[in-house]
């Protein structure tokens, strides 16, 4: 099995009413934890790399880790650039073997977003690579206090048909109230499923992407705080909302913060319980196992893509 694009995965996910997990990778233990979990439950996978991850670990190291994971698991894996912000970055990932890229033009005007996304799509498609675009800006935590400011960052459904037809983009990330990181909601979690429904009505059969979809699992936050961390008020997207999204046109659900929490909680606990240990393998092995457990649970209980590889 070689690296695959997102095309076939999204087609099956849309028809089957489930979503593919797109997990961010930064090092070997994270790649191993995620891919071992997916192998055990026979799930298709998207591994995604941010520009920060690429700076941290180096393109070639990440590429080779993912190639190793394919050899070890035999799974279809799509290697995706997360939040590419320039044509040059997308081109570099395409030239370097990624099978999918995101061009995030959401901070540009509608016209400039279309222009940039179209430029990436033309290059990517000529090289057999799929492209994710974004319309609407994901709310930051600070935006949630002001309803009209918050409203202005939601995706406008009346823009999606023009964006997709003019750019030729293969999937679309939309903003319905999620945000990146561990502090997503000040009060009760609320997602604008009405926007998702209207977008889906306007784009029948078209795959939608949900960013900022970590649940910020309360037990992990509790463990971090118990073992010397300080994350009061951390809060994520309830699993039931993610299940609802996965059953709809949402074919890709992005998860990074939960992986970070699982690793950090495990390492913090380990150091408190074993203050005399100093071999990195001793604390990274349980951290990798925690990632594996978390991903298996997401695949089976939230995404519904187990058995679909
Ligand atoms: O959407 C952002 C992802 O969680 C990646 O985060 O840019 O810190 O690697 P990063
Ligand atoms: P979380 O911060 O909720 O994990 O979102 C990750 C993401 O959207 C990566 O693009
Ligand atoms: Zn994101």
XYZ file of C-alpha atoms and ligand atoms in Angstrom:
330
model
C 0.000 0.000 0.000
C 1.311 3.459 -0.906
C 0.190 6.874 0.276
C -3.295 7.710 -1.019
C -5.185 10.934 -1.691
C -8.375 11.814 0.187
C -10.669 11.225 -2.820
C -11.687 7.622 -2.237
C -11.735 7.997 1.568
C -14.126 10.945 1.414
C -16.411 9.305 -1.137
C -16.830 6.239 1.082
C -17.124 8.322 4.255
C -19.832 10.515 2.746
C -21.824 7.508 1.538
C -21.263 5.552 4.744
C -22.177 8.357 7.164
C -18.871 8.338 9.027
C -15.763 10.560 9.157
C -12.040 10.006 8.737
C -9.833 11.132 11.628
C -7.150 13.626 10.629
C -4.540 13.503 13.357
C -1.586 15.889 13.620
C 1.855 14.289 13.781
C 5.087 15.766 15.102
C 7.335 12.853 16.072
C 7.814 9.094 15.949
C 5.807 8.193 19.063
C 2.791 10.133 17.813
C 2.944 8.476 14.367
C 3.303 5.049 15.980
C 0.502 5.542 18.525
C -1.982 6.727 15.895
C -1.128 4.150 13.251
C -1.033 1.195 15.656
C -4.538 2.165 16.817
C -5.840 2.445 13.252
C -4.308 -0.895 12.346
C -5.994 -2.669 15.262
C -9.424 -1.431 14.186
C -8.733 -1.404 10.435
C -9.443 2.306 9.924
C -8.403 4.609 7.053
C -6.229 7.480 8.240
C -5.221 11.012 7.453
C -1.950 12.065 9.071
C -1.477 15.796 8.897
C 1.566 17.985 9.259
C 1.433 21.690 10.119
C 4.148 24.097 9.031
C 5.207 24.138 12.701
C 5.531 20.343 12.701
C 7.545 20.510 9.516
C 9.896 23.051 11.093
C 10.144 20.985 14.290
C 10.726 17.522 12.844
C 11.855 18.207 9.248
C 9.934 17.235 6.107
C 12.047 14.160 5.304
C 11.859 12.698 8.811
C 8.070 13.018 8.849
C 7.771 11.609 5.334
C 9.917 8.588 6.230
C 8.034 7.992 9.503
C 4.751 7.909 7.602
C 6.232 5.625 4.925
C 7.390 3.322 7.733
C 3.871 3.342 9.181
C 2.443 2.263 5.821
C 4.922 -0.629 5.627
C 4.102 -1.671 9.203
C 0.309 -1.355 8.990
C -0.589 -1.858 5.322
C -3.276 0.806 5.809
C -4.366 3.437 3.287
C -2.855 6.639 4.700
C -3.246 10.127 3.287
C -0.416 12.526 4.154
C -1.831 16.033 4.349
C -0.465 19.542 4.883
C -2.487 21.228 7.635
C -3.131 24.985 7.283
C -0.821 25.727 4.382
C -0.814 29.506 4.073
C 1.130 30.118 0.860
C 1.361 28.613 -2.610
C 5.083 28.006 -2.039
C 4.499 25.932 1.105
C 1.820 23.840 -0.641
C 4.088 23.353 -3.670
C 6.970 22.262 -1.473
C 4.786 19.610 0.216
C 3.375 18.423 -3.125
C 6.864 18.197 -4.629
C 8.022 16.410 -1.472
C 5.459 13.599 -1.694
C 2.376 14.698 0.289
C -0.858 13.386 -1.219
C -3.098 16.190 0.045
C -2.682 19.834 1.041
C -4.799 22.452 2.744
C -4.550 25.993 1.482
C -5.995 28.141 4.238
C -6.907 31.421 2.584
C -9.542 32.184 5.197
C -7.732 35.315 6.372
C -7.852 36.832 2.890
C -10.786 38.529 1.188
C -13.228 36.196 -0.582
C -11.757 37.144 -3.984
C -8.149 36.650 -2.860
C -9.013 33.371 -1.135
C -10.485 32.125 -4.439
C -7.408 33.273 -6.389
C -4.904 31.619 -4.031
C -6.914 28.413 -3.648
C -7.352 28.086 -7.421
C -3.604 28.505 -7.946
C -2.890 25.686 -5.464
C -5.613 23.449 -6.940
C -4.176 23.807 -10.460
C -0.691 22.791 -9.332
C -1.915 20.046 -6.983
C -4.280 18.430 -9.485
C -1.561 18.421 -12.143
C 0.449 16.321 -9.658
C -2.381 14.001 -8.531
C -2.782 15.692 -5.124
C -6.075 16.687 -3.471
C -6.751 20.106 -1.917
C -8.758 21.326 1.076
C -9.833 24.985 1.191
C -11.374 27.027 3.985
C -14.204 29.532 4.086
C -15.031 31.410 7.257
C -12.596 31.854 10.108
C -12.499 29.575 13.129
C -13.371 31.566 16.211
C -10.598 32.202 18.653
C -11.515 31.937 22.344
C -11.528 35.720 22.659
C -14.128 36.080 19.900
C -16.767 34.172 21.820
C -17.635 37.136 24.068
C -19.033 39.246 21.245
C -21.855 37.632 19.322
C -21.605 39.817 16.221
C -17.804 39.413 16.010
C -18.323 35.677 16.472
C -21.007 35.657 13.789
C -18.725 37.371 11.329
C -16.264 34.471 11.425
C -18.818 31.754 10.675
C -18.869 30.404 7.133
C -21.456 32.150 4.964
C -23.415 29.419 3.163
C -24.239 31.784 0.292
C -20.526 31.836 -0.640
C -19.775 28.117 -0.784
C -21.040 27.205 -4.270
C -19.112 30.026 -5.928
C -15.971 29.173 -3.927
C -16.044 25.494 -4.815
C -16.935 25.967 -8.475
C -14.391 28.745 -9.089
C -11.503 27.019 -7.281
C -12.156 23.335 -8.047
C -11.170 22.516 -4.460
C -11.804 18.897 -3.344
C -13.054 19.528 0.204
C -14.038 22.531 2.272
C -13.302 23.407 5.886
C -16.069 25.494 7.415
C -16.386 27.495 10.626
C -19.440 26.564 12.712
C -18.207 27.511 16.177
C -15.219 25.273 16.877
C -11.789 26.758 17.530
C -8.249 25.451 17.808
C -6.627 24.556 21.116
C -7.823 23.514 24.573
C -10.025 26.515 25.464
C -12.873 26.399 22.984
C -15.965 27.579 24.836
C -16.435 29.992 27.726
C -19.956 28.753 28.452
C -21.968 25.832 27.099
C -20.498 24.341 23.906
C -22.582 25.396 20.920
C -22.083 24.536 17.255
C -24.043 26.042 14.346
C -25.392 22.835 12.817
C -27.840 25.002 10.887
C -24.888 26.433 8.911
C -23.536 22.938 8.276
C -26.957 21.805 7.023
C -27.301 24.773 4.680
C -23.772 24.268 3.305
C -24.540 20.573 2.713
C -27.822 21.419 1.011
C -25.972 23.735 -1.365
C -23.149 21.234 -2.011
C -24.809 17.808 -2.291
C -22.375 14.902 -2.030
C -19.458 17.242 -1.228
C -17.042 16.506 1.651
C -16.887 19.033 4.496
C -14.039 19.316 7.011
C -14.281 20.182 10.691
C -11.247 21.787 12.332
C -10.832 22.434 16.035
C -12.594 19.173 16.867
C -10.777 17.976 19.975
C -13.060 17.155 22.880
C -10.436 18.341 25.387
C -11.179 15.176 27.324
C -11.948 16.205 30.930
C -10.132 13.227 32.528
C -6.921 14.215 30.728
C -7.206 17.835 31.857
C -7.896 16.624 35.424
C -4.800 14.432 35.301
C -2.646 17.294 34.030
C -3.912 19.551 36.814
C -3.482 16.783 39.406
C 0.166 16.276 38.465
C 1.331 19.887 38.539
C -0.271 21.381 35.414
C -2.467 24.456 35.306
C -5.302 24.361 32.759
C -8.439 25.670 34.473
C -11.371 26.217 32.111
C -10.100 23.925 29.362
C -13.122 22.797 27.348
C -13.737 21.100 23.976
C -16.402 19.824 21.616
C -18.697 17.215 23.201
C -18.386 13.801 21.563
C -22.097 13.647 20.736
C -21.742 16.779 18.572
C -18.832 15.186 16.732
C -20.860 12.013 16.167
C -23.645 14.144 14.723
C -21.158 15.877 12.407
C -19.610 12.557 11.345
C -23.043 11.202 10.337
C -23.597 14.246 8.106
C -21.501 15.637 5.224
C -18.451 16.060 7.489
C -15.924 13.555 6.131
C -12.762 14.758 7.927
C -12.477 15.613 11.610
C -9.236 17.273 12.788
C -7.743 16.297 16.132
C -4.514 17.597 17.598
C -5.081 19.048 21.075
C -6.428 15.764 22.495
C -3.215 14.017 21.397
C -1.157 16.693 23.147
C -3.225 16.350 26.307
C -2.897 12.549 26.317
C 0.867 12.725 25.947
C 1.348 15.483 28.499
C -0.961 13.935 31.106
C 0.851 10.619 30.806
C 4.341 12.088 31.031
C 3.391 14.339 33.986
C 1.919 11.387 35.872
C 4.946 9.257 35.044
C 7.454 11.777 36.392
C 5.525 12.225 39.625
C 5.235 8.457 40.099
C 8.829 7.697 39.030
C 10.976 10.659 40.065
C 14.120 8.549 39.807
C 13.689 7.598 36.115
C 15.506 9.416 33.332
C 15.438 7.103 30.286
C 13.160 8.776 27.672
C 11.900 5.351 26.576
C 10.431 4.836 30.025
C 8.100 7.834 29.808
C 7.591 7.959 26.030
C 6.354 4.351 25.841
C 3.316 5.021 28.089
C 2.753 8.348 26.288
C 2.644 6.482 22.963
C 0.266 3.903 24.484
C -2.009 6.725 25.703
C -2.163 8.136 22.177
C -3.022 4.705 20.841
C -5.890 4.292 23.350
C -7.207 7.762 22.615
C -7.166 7.278 18.819
C -8.807 3.855 19.049
C -11.562 5.324 21.159
C -12.056 8.232 18.705
C -12.229 5.869 15.725
C -14.749 3.513 17.319
C -16.881 5.846 19.438
C -16.758 9.166 17.599
C -15.700 8.871 13.936
C -17.282 5.507 13.116
C -14.558 4.610 10.573
C -13.461 1.330 12.195
C -13.446 -1.538 9.709
C -13.515 0.876 6.742
C -9.874 0.695 5.577
O -4.506 23.757 13.642
C -3.452 23.708 14.245
C -2.871 22.393 14.617
O -3.290 22.020 15.911
C -1.384 22.429 14.473
O -0.814 23.197 15.470
O 0.668 24.787 14.246
O 1.047 24.256 16.673
O 1.530 22.538 14.918
P 0.710 23.727 15.306
P -7.829 20.876 17.872
O -6.966 21.970 18.439
O -9.236 21.000 18.381
O -7.270 19.530 18.104
O -7.908 21.113 16.280
C -6.890 20.621 15.446
C -7.011 21.148 14.061
O -7.999 21.677 13.633
C -5.826 20.980 13.193
O -5.988 21.612 11.959
Zn -7.139 23.395 11.978
